[in-house]
Structures are given as C-alpha cells and as structure tokens.
Tab-separated table of C-alpha atoms and ligand atoms in Angstrom:
chain	number	residue	atom	x	y	z
A	4	MET	CA	0.108	0.169	-0.162
A	5	HIS	CA	1.292	3.414	-1.031
A	6	HIS	CA	1.277	5.803	1.669
A	7	PRO	CA	2.505	9.836	1.097
A	8	HIS	CA	1.830	10.954	4.599
A	9	PRO	CA	4.733	9.783	6.947
A	10	LEU	CA	3.966	8.802	10.045
A	11	PRO	CA	4.553	11.085	13.209
A	12	ASP	CA	8.357	10.681	14.291
A	13	ALA	CA	7.217	9.553	17.812
A	14	VAL	CA	5.149	6.634	16.458
A	15	ALA	CA	7.010	5.325	13.729
A	16	PRO	CA	8.932	2.850	15.499
A	17	ILE	CA	5.896	1.519	16.901
A	18	PHE	CA	4.478	0.962	13.799
A	19	GLU	CA	7.324	-0.536	12.244
A	20	GLU	CA	7.285	-2.826	15.266
A	21	VAL	CA	3.805	-3.968	14.788
A	22	ILE	CA	4.840	-4.854	11.010
A	23	ARG	CA	7.427	-6.544	12.348
A	24	ARG	CA	5.603	-8.627	14.883
A	25	ASN	CA	2.677	-9.521	12.459
A	26	PRO	CA	3.878	-10.572	9.365
A	27	GLY	CA	1.049	-10.998	6.427
A	28	GLU	CA	-1.529	-9.518	8.815
A	29	SER	CA	-2.377	-6.276	6.070
A	30	GLU	CA	-5.920	-5.542	7.661
A	31	PHE	CA	-4.133	-5.237	10.835
A	32	HIS	CA	-1.251	-3.071	9.830
A	33	GLN	CA	-3.591	-0.941	7.786
A	34	ALA	CA	-6.186	-0.327	11.123
A	35	VAL	CA	-3.158	0.486	13.510
A	36	ARG	CA	-1.863	3.095	10.882
A	37	GLU	CA	-5.071	4.954	10.945
A	38	VAL	CA	-5.156	5.379	14.436
A	39	LEU	CA	-1.337	6.065	14.978
A	40	GLU	CA	-1.693	9.199	12.176
A	41	SER	CA	-3.786	10.511	14.512
A	42	LEU	CA	-1.401	10.266	17.498
A	43	GLY	CA	1.248	12.881	16.918
A	44	PRO	CA	-0.507	15.775	18.893
A	45	VAL	CA	-1.198	13.446	21.984
A	46	VAL	CA	1.775	12.167	22.522
A	47	ALA	CA	3.464	15.402	22.316
A	48	LYS	CA	1.127	16.726	24.983
A	49	HIS	CA	1.314	13.666	27.497
A	50	PRO	CA	4.691	12.543	27.728
A	51	GLU	CA	3.265	9.923	30.515
A	52	TYR	CA	1.729	7.740	27.643
A	53	ALA	CA	5.250	7.079	26.185
A	54	ASP	CA	6.886	7.011	29.270
A	55	SER	CA	4.441	3.381	29.903
A	56	ALA	CA	4.480	2.271	26.451
A	57	ILE	CA	0.938	2.531	26.579
A	58	ILE	CA	0.542	2.840	22.535
A	59	ARG	CA	2.820	-0.367	22.034
A	60	ARG	CA	1.031	-2.109	24.774
A	61	LEU	CA	-2.514	-1.476	23.216
A	62	CYS	CA	-0.891	-2.992	19.653
A	63	GLU	CA	-0.417	-6.165	21.488
A	64	PRO	CA	-3.760	-8.291	22.302
A	65	GLU	CA	-3.707	-9.310	26.008
A	66	ARG	CA	-4.546	-12.716	24.717
A	67	GLN	CA	-5.204	-14.367	21.569
A	68	ILE	CA	-6.799	-17.665	21.018
A	69	ILE	CA	-6.834	-20.042	17.842
A	70	PHE	CA	-8.510	-23.455	17.906
A	71	ARG	CA	-10.304	-26.269	15.541
A	72	VAL	CA	-13.547	-26.673	15.107
A	73	PRO	CA	-14.534	-30.122	13.430
A	74	TRP	CA	-17.956	-30.845	12.795
A	75	THR	CA	-19.564	-33.082	10.140
A	76	ASP	CA	-21.946	-32.157	7.087
A	77	ASP	CA	-25.132	-32.948	5.859
A	78	SER	CA	-23.516	-36.055	3.911
A	79	GLY	CA	-21.836	-37.149	7.217
A	80	ARG	CA	-18.271	-36.276	6.102
A	81	VAL	CA	-15.848	-34.629	8.418
A	82	GLN	CA	-15.096	-30.754	7.872
A	83	LEU	CA	-12.616	-28.411	9.443
A	84	ASN	CA	-12.461	-24.747	10.067
A	85	ARG	CA	-10.295	-22.649	12.229
A	86	GLY	CA	-11.794	-20.549	15.072
A	87	PHE	CA	-10.574	-17.563	16.648
A	88	ARG	CA	-10.849	-14.858	19.763
A	89	VAL	CA	-8.651	-12.293	20.128
A	90	GLU	CA	-8.924	-10.787	23.568
A	91	PHE	CA	-7.610	-7.262	22.947
A	92	ASN	CA	-7.836	-4.871	25.673
A	93	SER	CA	-9.817	-5.092	29.099
A	94	ALA	CA	-8.617	-1.836	30.515
A	95	LEU	CA	-12.210	-0.420	30.461
A	96	GLY	CA	-14.255	-3.521	31.076
A	97	PRO	CA	-14.802	-6.926	29.640
A	98	PHE	CA	-13.634	-7.632	26.202
A	99	LYS	CA	-16.376	-7.065	23.938
A	100	GLY	CA	-17.139	-7.441	20.195
A	101	GLY	CA	-18.605	-9.987	17.812
A	102	LEU	CA	-17.760	-12.737	16.123
A	103	ARG	CA	-17.604	-13.356	12.007
A	104	PHE	CA	-18.187	-16.181	9.986
A	105	HIS	CA	-16.825	-15.887	6.805
A	106	PRO	CA	-14.487	-17.611	4.703
A	107	SER	CA	-12.170	-14.639	4.084
A	108	VAL	CA	-11.425	-14.740	8.037
A	109	TYR	CA	-7.822	-15.025	9.372
A	110	LEU	CA	-6.034	-13.714	12.179
A	111	GLY	CA	-5.089	-10.465	10.308
A	112	ILE	CA	-8.735	-9.879	10.002
A	113	VAL	CA	-9.591	-10.942	13.624
A	114	LYS	CA	-7.113	-8.248	14.976
A	115	PHE	CA	-7.951	-5.468	12.355
A	116	LEU	CA	-11.393	-5.684	13.906
A	117	GLY	CA	-10.118	-6.391	17.214
A	118	PHE	CA	-8.036	-3.099	17.568
A	119	GLU	CA	-10.633	-1.183	15.849
A	120	GLN	CA	-13.503	-2.304	18.767
A	121	ILE	CA	-11.091	-1.141	21.326
A	122	PHE	CA	-11.412	2.386	20.206
A	123	LYS	CA	-14.943	2.264	19.021
A	124	ASN	CA	-15.977	0.792	22.668
A	125	SER	CA	-14.128	3.342	24.485
A	126	LEU	CA	-15.919	6.168	22.397
A	127	THR	CA	-19.312	4.979	23.244
A	128	GLY	CA	-18.353	5.594	27.014
A	129	LEU	CA	-19.866	2.643	28.296
A	130	PRO	CA	-17.509	-0.156	30.193
A	131	ILE	CA	-16.668	-2.480	27.827
A	132	GLY	CA	-13.170	-3.636	26.410
A	133	GLY	CA	-12.428	-4.460	22.891
A	134	GLY	CA	-12.172	-8.396	21.301
A	135	LYS	CA	-13.334	-10.180	18.679
A	136	GLY	CA	-13.505	-13.418	17.280
A	137	GLY	CA	-14.599	-15.860	14.557
A	138	SER	CA	-14.123	-18.522	11.878
A	139	ASP	CA	-13.378	-18.872	8.603
A	140	PHE	CA	-16.476	-21.092	8.325
A	141	ASP	CA	-18.691	-20.205	5.056
A	142	PRO	CA	-22.348	-20.029	6.088
A	143	LYS	CA	-23.320	-19.809	2.258
A	144	GLY	CA	-25.403	-22.990	1.276
A	145	ARG	CA	-25.156	-24.321	4.261
A	146	SER	CA	-28.183	-26.082	5.816
A	147	ASN	CA	-29.299	-25.509	9.340
A	148	GLY	CA	-28.213	-28.367	10.867
A	149	GLU	CA	-24.957	-27.919	9.502
A	150	VAL	CA	-24.868	-24.339	10.897
A	151	MET	CA	-25.941	-25.686	14.246
A	152	ARG	CA	-23.705	-28.345	14.546
A	153	PHE	CA	-20.655	-26.326	13.279
A	154	THR	CA	-21.720	-23.614	16.037
A	155	GLN	CA	-22.067	-25.787	18.713
A	156	SER	CA	-18.440	-27.497	17.723
A	157	PHE	CA	-17.338	-23.917	17.648
A	158	MET	CA	-18.643	-23.148	20.941
A	159	THR	CA	-17.306	-26.402	22.443
A	160	GLU	CA	-14.133	-24.879	22.786
A	161	LEU	CA	-15.199	-20.765	22.867
A	162	TYR	CA	-17.131	-21.467	26.615
A	163	ARG	CA	-14.088	-21.767	28.249
A	164	HIS	CA	-12.633	-18.603	27.343
A	165	ILE	CA	-15.692	-16.031	27.805
A	166	GLY	CA	-17.770	-14.973	30.658
A	167	GLU	CA	-20.203	-11.832	31.949
A	168	TYR	CA	-16.995	-10.831	33.614
A	169	THR	CA	-14.455	-11.450	30.914
A	170	ASP	CA	-15.625	-11.464	27.500
A	171	VAL	CA	-18.826	-10.913	26.206
A	172	PRO	CA	-19.148	-11.839	22.226
A	173	ALA	CA	-21.905	-10.722	19.664
A	174	GLY	CA	-22.707	-10.915	16.197
A	175	ASP	CA	-20.958	-9.732	12.839
A	176	ILE	CA	-20.919	-10.747	9.533
A	177	GLY	CA	-22.333	-14.444	9.088
A	178	VAL	CA	-23.332	-14.675	12.736
A	179	GLY	CA	-26.948	-12.881	13.709
A	180	SER	CA	-29.449	-14.281	16.399
A	181	ARG	CA	-30.027	-17.860	14.899
A	182	GLU	CA	-26.317	-18.401	15.433
A	183	ILE	CA	-26.149	-16.292	18.959
A	184	GLY	CA	-29.156	-18.985	19.869
A	185	TYR	CA	-27.421	-22.141	18.746
A	186	MET	CA	-24.169	-20.669	21.004
A	187	PHE	CA	-25.813	-19.758	23.901
A	188	GLY	CA	-27.810	-23.075	24.083
A	189	GLN	CA	-24.354	-24.774	23.657
A	190	TYR	CA	-22.990	-22.736	26.517
A	191	LYS	CA	-25.878	-22.908	28.920
A	192	ARG	CA	-25.709	-26.980	28.588
A	193	ILE	CA	-21.893	-26.966	28.941
A	194	THR	CA	-21.984	-24.535	31.947
A	195	ASN	CA	-25.314	-25.151	33.576
A	196	ARG	CA	-25.778	-21.467	33.817
A	197	TYR	CA	-28.133	-19.517	32.546
A	198	GLU	CA	-25.798	-16.598	32.400
A	199	SER	CA	-27.576	-14.127	29.908
A	200	GLY	CA	-24.663	-11.655	29.942
A	201	VAL	CA	-22.317	-13.874	28.453
A	202	LEU	CA	-23.158	-13.026	24.770
A	203	THR	CA	-25.594	-10.432	23.150
A	204	GLY	CA	-27.493	-9.959	20.471
A	205	LYS	CA	-29.628	-12.502	21.860
A	206	GLY	CA	-33.464	-12.718	20.978
A	207	LEU	CA	-36.123	-11.096	22.803
A	208	THR	CA	-37.541	-13.884	24.747
A	209	TRP	CA	-34.361	-14.836	25.951
A	210	GLY	CA	-32.421	-12.482	27.341
A	211	GLY	CA	-32.244	-9.864	24.361
A	212	SER	CA	-32.539	-6.149	24.316
A	213	GLN	CA	-35.056	-4.707	22.112
A	214	VAL	CA	-33.577	-2.720	19.112
A	215	ARG	CA	-30.164	-4.418	19.212
A	216	THR	CA	-31.213	-5.541	15.756
A	217	GLU	CA	-31.649	-2.061	14.475
A	218	ALA	CA	-28.769	-0.553	16.333
A	219	THR	CA	-25.880	-0.581	14.138
A	220	GLY	CA	-27.726	0.725	11.411
A	221	TYR	CA	-30.155	3.170	13.253
A	222	GLY	CA	-27.064	4.444	15.038
A	223	THR	CA	-25.439	5.053	11.473
A	224	VAL	CA	-27.628	7.192	10.740
A	225	PHE	CA	-28.699	8.898	13.730
A	226	PHE	CA	-24.516	10.010	13.578
A	227	VAL	CA	-25.090	11.469	10.258
A	228	GLN	CA	-27.967	13.335	11.102
A	229	GLU	CA	-25.667	14.721	13.458
A	230	MET	CA	-23.320	15.880	10.972
A	231	LEU	CA	-25.950	17.196	8.926
A	232	ALA	CA	-27.203	19.051	11.789
A	233	ALA	CA	-23.503	20.373	12.806
A	234	THR	CA	-24.116	22.478	9.336
A	235	GLY	CA	-27.685	23.295	9.643
A	236	GLY	CA	-29.013	20.537	7.267
A	237	SER	CA	-31.321	17.477	7.718
A	238	PHE	CA	-32.157	14.181	5.456
A	239	ALA	CA	-35.080	15.549	4.372
A	240	GLY	CA	-34.960	15.684	0.082
A	241	ARG	CA	-31.158	13.834	0.326
A	242	ARG	CA	-30.276	11.348	-1.817
A	243	VAL	CA	-28.311	8.088	0.070
A	244	VAL	CA	-26.139	5.383	-1.389
A	245	VAL	CA	-26.212	2.360	0.653
A	246	SER	CA	-23.777	-0.541	-0.091
A	247	GLY	CA	-24.389	-3.754	1.644
A	248	SER	CA	-28.175	-5.423	1.894
A	249	GLY	CA	-27.300	-7.031	5.255
A	250	ASN	CA	-28.121	-6.156	8.836
A	251	VAL	CA	-26.595	-2.993	9.149
A	252	ALA	CA	-28.005	-1.827	5.517
A	253	ARG	CA	-31.259	-2.784	5.923
A	254	TYR	CA	-31.827	-0.942	9.279
A	255	ALA	CA	-29.563	2.462	7.942
A	256	ILE	CA	-32.222	2.076	4.794
A	257	GLU	CA	-35.091	2.112	7.370
A	258	LYS	CA	-33.844	4.761	9.125
A	259	VAL	CA	-32.827	7.234	6.424
A	260	HIS	CA	-36.502	6.872	5.130
A	261	GLU	CA	-38.125	7.613	8.118
A	262	LEU	CA	-35.887	10.930	8.416
A	263	GLY	CA	-37.421	11.839	4.604
A	264	GLY	CA	-34.373	10.953	2.475
A	265	THR	CA	-33.933	8.563	-0.203
A	266	VAL	CA	-31.774	5.447	-0.424
A	267	VAL	CA	-31.303	5.032	-4.352
A	268	ALA	CA	-28.876	2.091	-4.259
A	269	CYS	CA	-27.984	-1.023	-2.025
A	270	SER	CA	-25.677	-4.090	-3.051
A	271	ASP	CA	-24.471	-7.765	-2.421
A	272	SER	CA	-21.325	-9.313	-3.966
A	273	GLY	CA	-23.216	-9.997	-7.062
A	274	GLY	CA	-23.659	-5.754	-7.727
A	275	TYR	CA	-25.803	-3.506	-7.063
A	276	VAL	CA	-29.782	-2.621	-7.526
A	277	TRP	CA	-30.421	1.238	-8.347
A	278	ASP	CA	-34.158	2.184	-7.633
A	279	GLU	CA	-34.708	6.176	-7.963
A	280	ALA	CA	-38.321	5.537	-6.358
A	281	GLY	CA	-36.475	4.624	-2.961
A	282	ILE	CA	-35.570	1.140	-1.991
A	283	ASP	CA	-38.291	-0.407	-0.998
A	284	LEU	CA	-37.541	-1.932	2.090
A	285	PRO	CA	-39.904	-4.781	2.976
A	286	LEU	CA	-39.380	-6.413	-0.443
A	287	LEU	CA	-35.935	-6.843	-0.237
A	288	ALA	CA	-36.118	-8.018	3.394
A	289	GLN	CA	-38.574	-10.684	2.089
A	290	ILE	CA	-35.893	-11.573	-0.863
A	291	LYS	CA	-32.777	-11.480	1.539
A	292	SER	CA	-34.140	-13.543	4.294
A	293	GLY	CA	-35.021	-16.694	1.595
A	294	PRO	CA	-32.299	-19.166	1.175
A	295	GLY	CA	-29.533	-17.440	-1.128
A	296	GLY	CA	-31.894	-14.405	-1.746
A	297	ARG	CA	-29.622	-11.883	-4.074
A	298	VAL	CA	-30.171	-7.664	-4.482
A	299	ALA	CA	-30.559	-9.208	-8.700
A	300	ASP	CA	-33.853	-10.830	-7.386
A	301	TYR	CA	-34.912	-7.530	-6.068
A	302	ALA	CA	-34.481	-6.019	-9.673
A	303	ALA	CA	-36.030	-9.242	-11.048
A	304	ALA	CA	-39.076	-8.387	-8.769
A	305	LYS	CA	-39.534	-4.909	-9.219
A	306	GLY	CA	-38.954	-4.695	-13.029
A	307	GLY	CA	-39.757	-1.310	-15.010
A	308	ALA	CA	-36.954	1.116	-13.902
A	309	VAL	CA	-35.196	-0.695	-11.487
A	310	ARG	CA	-31.949	-1.795	-12.844
A	311	HIS	CA	-29.267	-4.676	-11.434
A	312	ILE	CA	-26.232	-3.491	-12.336
A	313	SER	CA	-23.195	-6.499	-11.851
A	314	ASP	CA	-20.210	-4.993	-13.286
A	315	GLY	CA	-20.220	-1.520	-12.143
A	316	SER	CA	-19.431	0.010	-8.988
A	317	ILE	CA	-22.388	1.595	-6.627
A	318	TRP	CA	-20.380	4.594	-6.072
A	319	ASP	CA	-21.010	5.570	-9.668
A	320	VAL	CA	-24.613	6.334	-8.371
A	321	THR	CA	-24.555	10.176	-7.934
A	322	CYS	CA	-25.794	11.127	-3.926
A	323	ASP	CA	-25.346	13.564	-1.539
A	324	VAL	CA	-24.818	11.019	1.291
A	325	ALA	CA	-22.684	7.611	0.909
A	326	LEU	CA	-23.359	5.111	3.635
A	327	PRO	CA	-20.557	2.140	2.722
A	328	CYS	CA	-22.130	-0.360	5.144
A	329	ALA	CA	-20.805	-3.704	3.581
A	330	THR	CA	-17.188	-4.678	4.495
A	331	GLN	CA	-13.720	-3.826	4.942
A	332	ASN	CA	-11.846	-1.742	1.611
A	333	GLU	CA	-15.096	-1.882	-0.125
A	334	LEU	CA	-14.620	1.710	-1.101
A	335	ASP	CA	-11.577	2.695	-2.711
A	336	ALA	CA	-9.579	5.434	-4.525
A	337	GLU	CA	-11.333	5.090	-7.895
A	338	GLY	CA	-14.950	4.814	-5.781
A	339	ALA	CA	-14.040	8.093	-4.082
A	340	ALA	CA	-13.212	9.880	-7.301
A	341	ALA	CA	-16.492	8.554	-8.294
A	342	LEU	CA	-18.689	9.832	-5.561
A	343	ILE	CA	-16.817	13.399	-5.474
A	344	ARG	CA	-17.675	13.678	-9.548
A	345	GLY	CA	-21.330	13.059	-8.236
A	346	GLY	CA	-21.086	15.741	-5.826
A	347	CYS	CA	-21.628	13.750	-2.532
A	348	THR	CA	-20.421	15.731	0.498
A	349	ILE	CA	-20.682	13.065	3.165
A	350	VAL	CA	-19.143	9.565	3.265
A	351	ALA	CA	-19.829	7.717	6.666
A	352	GLU	CA	-18.704	4.103	7.393
A	353	GLY	CA	-21.357	2.015	8.751
A	354	ALA	CA	-18.975	-1.119	8.230
A	355	ASN	CA	-15.906	-1.557	9.720
A	356	MET	CA	-12.907	-0.020	7.674
A	357	PRO	CA	-14.933	-0.160	4.146
A	358	THR	CA	-12.662	2.903	2.992
A	359	THR	CA	-9.259	2.351	1.831
A	360	PRO	CA	-6.505	5.268	3.122
A	361	GLY	CA	-6.765	6.161	-0.739
A	362	ALA	CA	-10.369	6.888	-0.627
A	363	ILE	CA	-10.144	8.619	2.539
A	364	ARG	CA	-7.164	10.720	0.949
A	365	ALA	CA	-9.223	11.781	-1.905
A	366	LEU	CA	-12.579	12.567	0.125
A	367	ARG	CA	-10.928	14.541	2.714
A	368	GLU	CA	-8.821	16.567	-0.222
A	369	ALA	CA	-12.197	17.043	-1.890
A	370	GLY	CA	-13.600	18.501	0.810
A	371	VAL	CA	-16.195	15.496	1.475
A	372	ARG	CA	-17.170	15.391	5.094
A	373	PHE	CA	-15.420	11.727	6.130
A	374	ALA	CA	-16.553	9.875	9.591
A	375	PRO	CA	-14.930	6.700	10.592
A	376	GLY	CA	-16.788	3.537	11.533
A	377	LYS	CA	-15.264	3.498	15.232
A	378	ALA	CA	-17.369	6.279	15.630
A	379	VAL	CA	-20.386	6.051	13.012
A	380	ASN	CA	-21.273	2.379	13.564
A	381	ALA	CA	-20.746	2.167	17.438
A	382	GLY	CA	-24.529	2.097	17.628
A	383	GLY	CA	-24.189	-1.480	17.535
A	384	VAL	CA	-22.015	-2.494	20.260
A	385	ALA	CA	-23.138	0.689	22.375
A	386	THR	CA	-26.809	-1.106	22.466
A	387	SER	CA	-25.184	-4.838	23.346
A	388	ALA	CA	-23.805	-2.809	26.403
A	389	LEU	CA	-27.535	-1.938	27.474
A	390	GLU	CA	-28.204	-5.414	26.780
A	391	MET	CA	-25.714	-6.065	29.486
A	392	GLN	CA	-27.077	-3.614	31.597
A	393	GLN	CA	-30.599	-4.992	31.310
A	394	ASN	CA	-29.423	-8.788	31.765
A	395	ALA	CA	-27.295	-7.832	35.238
A	396	SER	CA	-30.212	-6.243	36.210
A	397	ARG	CA	-32.319	-8.929	35.032
A	398	ASP	CA	-34.570	-6.163	33.463
A	399	SER	CA	-35.790	-5.317	29.985
A	400	TRP	CA	-37.027	-1.803	28.810
A	401	SER	CA	-39.278	-0.736	25.945
A	402	PHE	CA	-38.167	-0.143	22.222
A	403	GLU	CA	-38.807	3.493	22.713
A	404	HIS	CA	-36.604	3.811	25.704
A	405	THR	CA	-33.663	2.092	24.388
A	406	GLU	CA	-34.085	3.548	21.098
A	407	GLU	CA	-33.672	7.225	22.719
A	408	ARG	CA	-30.575	6.010	24.637
A	409	LEU	CA	-29.050	4.648	21.547
A	410	GLN	CA	-29.823	8.194	20.058
A	411	GLU	CA	-28.611	9.712	23.122
A	412	ILE	CA	-25.079	8.139	23.012
A	413	MET	CA	-25.048	8.499	19.160
A	414	ARG	CA	-25.288	12.526	19.705
A	415	GLN	CA	-22.676	12.251	22.609
A	416	ILE	CA	-20.325	10.030	20.425
A	417	HIS	CA	-20.419	12.860	17.195
A	418	ASP	CA	-19.963	15.736	19.703
A	419	ARG	CA	-17.226	13.921	21.583
A	420	CYS	CA	-15.475	13.617	18.063
A	421	LEU	CA	-15.647	17.448	17.157
A	422	GLU	CA	-14.794	18.357	20.933
A	423	THR	CA	-11.726	16.538	20.900
A	424	ALA	CA	-10.761	17.674	17.129
A	425	ASP	CA	-11.293	21.103	17.950
A	426	GLU	CA	-8.788	20.251	21.149
A	427	TYR	CA	-5.948	19.134	19.141
A	428	GLY	CA	-6.012	21.508	16.872
A	429	ALA	CA	-8.049	19.682	13.475
A	430	PRO	CA	-11.511	21.067	13.643
A	431	GLY	CA	-14.301	19.450	11.758
A	432	ASP	CA	-11.459	16.243	11.429
A	433	TYR	CA	-13.837	13.075	12.582
A	434	VAL	CA	-10.833	10.567	12.037
A	435	ALA	CA	-8.484	12.712	14.479
A	436	GLY	CA	-11.156	13.094	16.932
A	437	ALA	CA	-12.558	9.543	17.331
A	438	ASN	CA	-9.091	8.058	17.099
A	439	ILE	CA	-7.889	10.550	20.337
A	440	ALA	CA	-10.897	10.474	22.102
A	441	GLY	CA	-11.184	6.763	21.814
A	442	PHE	CA	-7.238	6.122	22.438
A	443	THR	CA	-7.423	8.492	25.702
A	444	ARG	CA	-9.893	7.242	27.861
A	445	VAL	CA	-8.130	3.613	27.354
A	446	ALA	CA	-4.987	5.072	27.925
A	447	ASP	CA	-5.753	6.819	31.274
A	448	ALA	CA	-7.525	3.513	32.207
A	449	MET	CA	-4.502	1.402	31.263
A	450	LEU	CA	-2.002	4.162	33.100
A	451	ALA	CA	-4.172	3.664	36.503
A	452	LEU	CA	-4.226	0.061	36.508
A	453	GLY	CA	-0.904	0.121	36.522
A	454	LEU	CA	1.973	-2.143	34.319
A	455	VAL	CA	-0.507	-5.393	33.476
B	5	LIG	N1	-19.508	-6.596	15.598
B	5	LIG	C1	-20.424	-5.283	15.762
B	5	LIG	C2	-19.068	-4.262	16.052
B	5	LIG	O1	-18.467	-4.390	15.058
B	5	LIG	C3	-21.101	-5.860	17.328
B	5	LIG	C4	-20.105	-5.732	18.424
B	5	LIG	C5	-20.849	-6.654	19.682
B	5	LIG	O2	-22.226	-6.118	19.603
B	5	LIG	O3	-20.242	-6.868	20.516
B	5	LIG	O4	-19.292	-3.298	16.551
C-alpha cells in the first residue's frame, strides 16, 4: 500500500514493530496505521503515555486464542475450520466484540476488527473493553443443521474463554440471532448456567434487548443526522447510497427513509440495484431472508426502471450521502473519485474500515466530510452494552426507551469527536477526533491500572 504521508516521528518505530511482529496481516497494519496517524499531537501533550509504553501495549492483544473446529456436514463427511478469539484490551471492561463467520477470516482480519473495537467501545463511554473473533466457516449454502453443528462445535471450545465479567461476544458478518441462539444454548448446556450476560444479540424472549437488531444501522443514521445538523441540514430530500444489504444496510435504509431521505441504491457481492423511487425495504428484506436471496432478485421482482448492475460500482450512483455498510476496503480511490464527481458531501462508515486509505485521502482533499466506522457504527456495540445492563438487572426496557438511549449515545459520540478534534487543532476532522477521544479514555485507564 502506498502512503505518501509519513507517520509522526514519535509513533513511526511503533508501527515498524507492529509490522515486524505481525507479518502478513495487512488489514491489521492498516487499522493500526490509521490510529497512529492521529496520535502525534497526543504523545506531544502527554509524555506519560510514552513513558509507560501505552501505544506499544495497546497494539499487542492481551490474549489470542486459535482453535480447531471439527464438525460433520449433512452427508456425514468431516469438515474442519479454524476458530479465533482475540481478547485485545480489557482496561475499560470485559472484552467485547462480535464473531464473524466468513471464508475470508484469518488472524489479520480478527486483529484489525479487535483493534478497532477497542477505540469504538471506548468512544461509547460505556464500560466495555475490546475483542473480536470468528471463523473461516462459510455459511453460504449450508443447511440449518450444518450451521447448528458447526456453531455448537465452535462454542464447545470458546465457552472456557468467555463470561459475563470476562469476554462477551456478539454477532458480526455471518452471525445473527440464529447463531447467537445456538451458541447460547450450547454455553448453557456445558456450564449449567443461564448466564444471559455472556453473549449479546440474543432473541427478545431469552434475554435480548429491543433495538439491538436495528442498532448499528439506526445508529449510523443518527450519527449522520448529527453531522448534517452541525451545518444546519437534515436528511429531508437527500439522496443516499447504502452499500450492502445485510443487517447494517437494511436498518440504515429504514431510518434514512423515516427521516425523509431516499436511498436509491444498495448492493451485495453480486452487484447493486438502482431504484430511483427509493429501495423498497419490505421487498428487500423478504428477498434477502430467503435462502440464497440476492439483490438481483429485487430488480427482477420490481421490473420497470429498476436496474441491477453486476459489473459496475455502486459509487457511480450520484448521491449527497454515501454510507458504506458492507465490508472492509469496499470503497477505494476510484469509488471515491466517482462519489466526488457525483457531488457527494458526506461519507460515513456503517461497516468496519470499508474505506481504503487512498479513498479517505481523496475524499478529504475534495472537502467531503468523512466519518470513520469506529464512531459511526458504534451504536451496535453500545446497544449490546445496554443489553448487558438489562441482563445484569434482570430487566427489559421498552423499544422507545432503548432507542432514545441509542440516539443520545450517538449524539454524545458525535460531539465528543468534534470537541476532541477542536482541542487537538484539527477542527471538523472526525477521524482525528474519534481516534484521539477513543485512545485517551483507554490510555488513562491503562495508566491507572498499572503495568498489567
Ligand atoms: N460486530 C459489531 C461491531 O463491530 C457488534 C459487536 C458487539 O455488539 O459486541 O461493533
């Protein structure tokens, strides 16, 4: 990867050490570099961080677990996958973060996600540390029985490492309430404990929280609502492009429409659909929840002017606001150039690290306001922390109350980013604000806890 901007002198050797100690983990290097680029003014102001090697310690996970996951498929054949849990930092609370089941998962992906999670969770202001896990298991085309056997085998190892006060996994790509259910069932059976707070993203009848399903998408839109309001605007009448069509994308689309904007395109790995009338969410949800449902089927079902484009880029669709909500590095410099040409003024990351460094640079140079995932998509994990609160008090809150809490948390994260950016001489810079505000809260807790 080409980086024209050198790192601040104080952190450059730390980055070199990270590369040397974690060979081949390009996504992890990218996530670390993005944070370190913001920390120059912080280390200048706080020599105590360097004295106790806070940044070096932050880049080294507290614990990394890699394990074998054997299972049998429907034809009785033995299948083998690899499981991961990276317990990155527990200065602020138990390790917290999702599990991703996707064939692209390897240690470098889990570590990039776990590293991001530390700062994201810190930004929420809630008592949660950072971690992430998953497997290279590919759920695509697998039967319900296969998913259950794989997931039970995964938990048969994972259970010994997690707990309400230790490490609390949740969902991510490929892990939704069905998988959380099978994992919770297996955990309960092995431990003989109905320990609701050990997993979040549970179903509403067995310890889950209202709004958790919607939270990442809704939170993303609440954050952008604050960005718009900061310059006297709103979603009313705005054209929005949302990449992806999974959990984050769908609830982002729903909330944009509720607030008066129009989402004109969404996508999956097979291409994107373009619907000038606004994406018909009930239809999209119905298609995507069926077996093998693709956005191409949406265009086929709609007909008329609705088009499916399988060999283009969703960023070619003109819009005011772009929300990448699919996966890492989905928006590159070419996509950024297309967005700039189309007059886009705001890009906010609903997914984790969907924008490449080259794309971020191009957007910022063109004056597009850019907000990073660790701030924008923090509503998911924040609502997980609210689920943990409800579990700890054996209580459950109403949808309205929980959504209000979420919206207030997103408002606070937004304001914390802008205030911190101001304080460190980078007004309006959401990247610097998110990285610095996330970092200082963890760093101060690590200082207070001594050399552990
Ligand atoms: N995987 C989600 C994220 O990236 C949610 C994690 C959680 O709820 O613990 O933030």
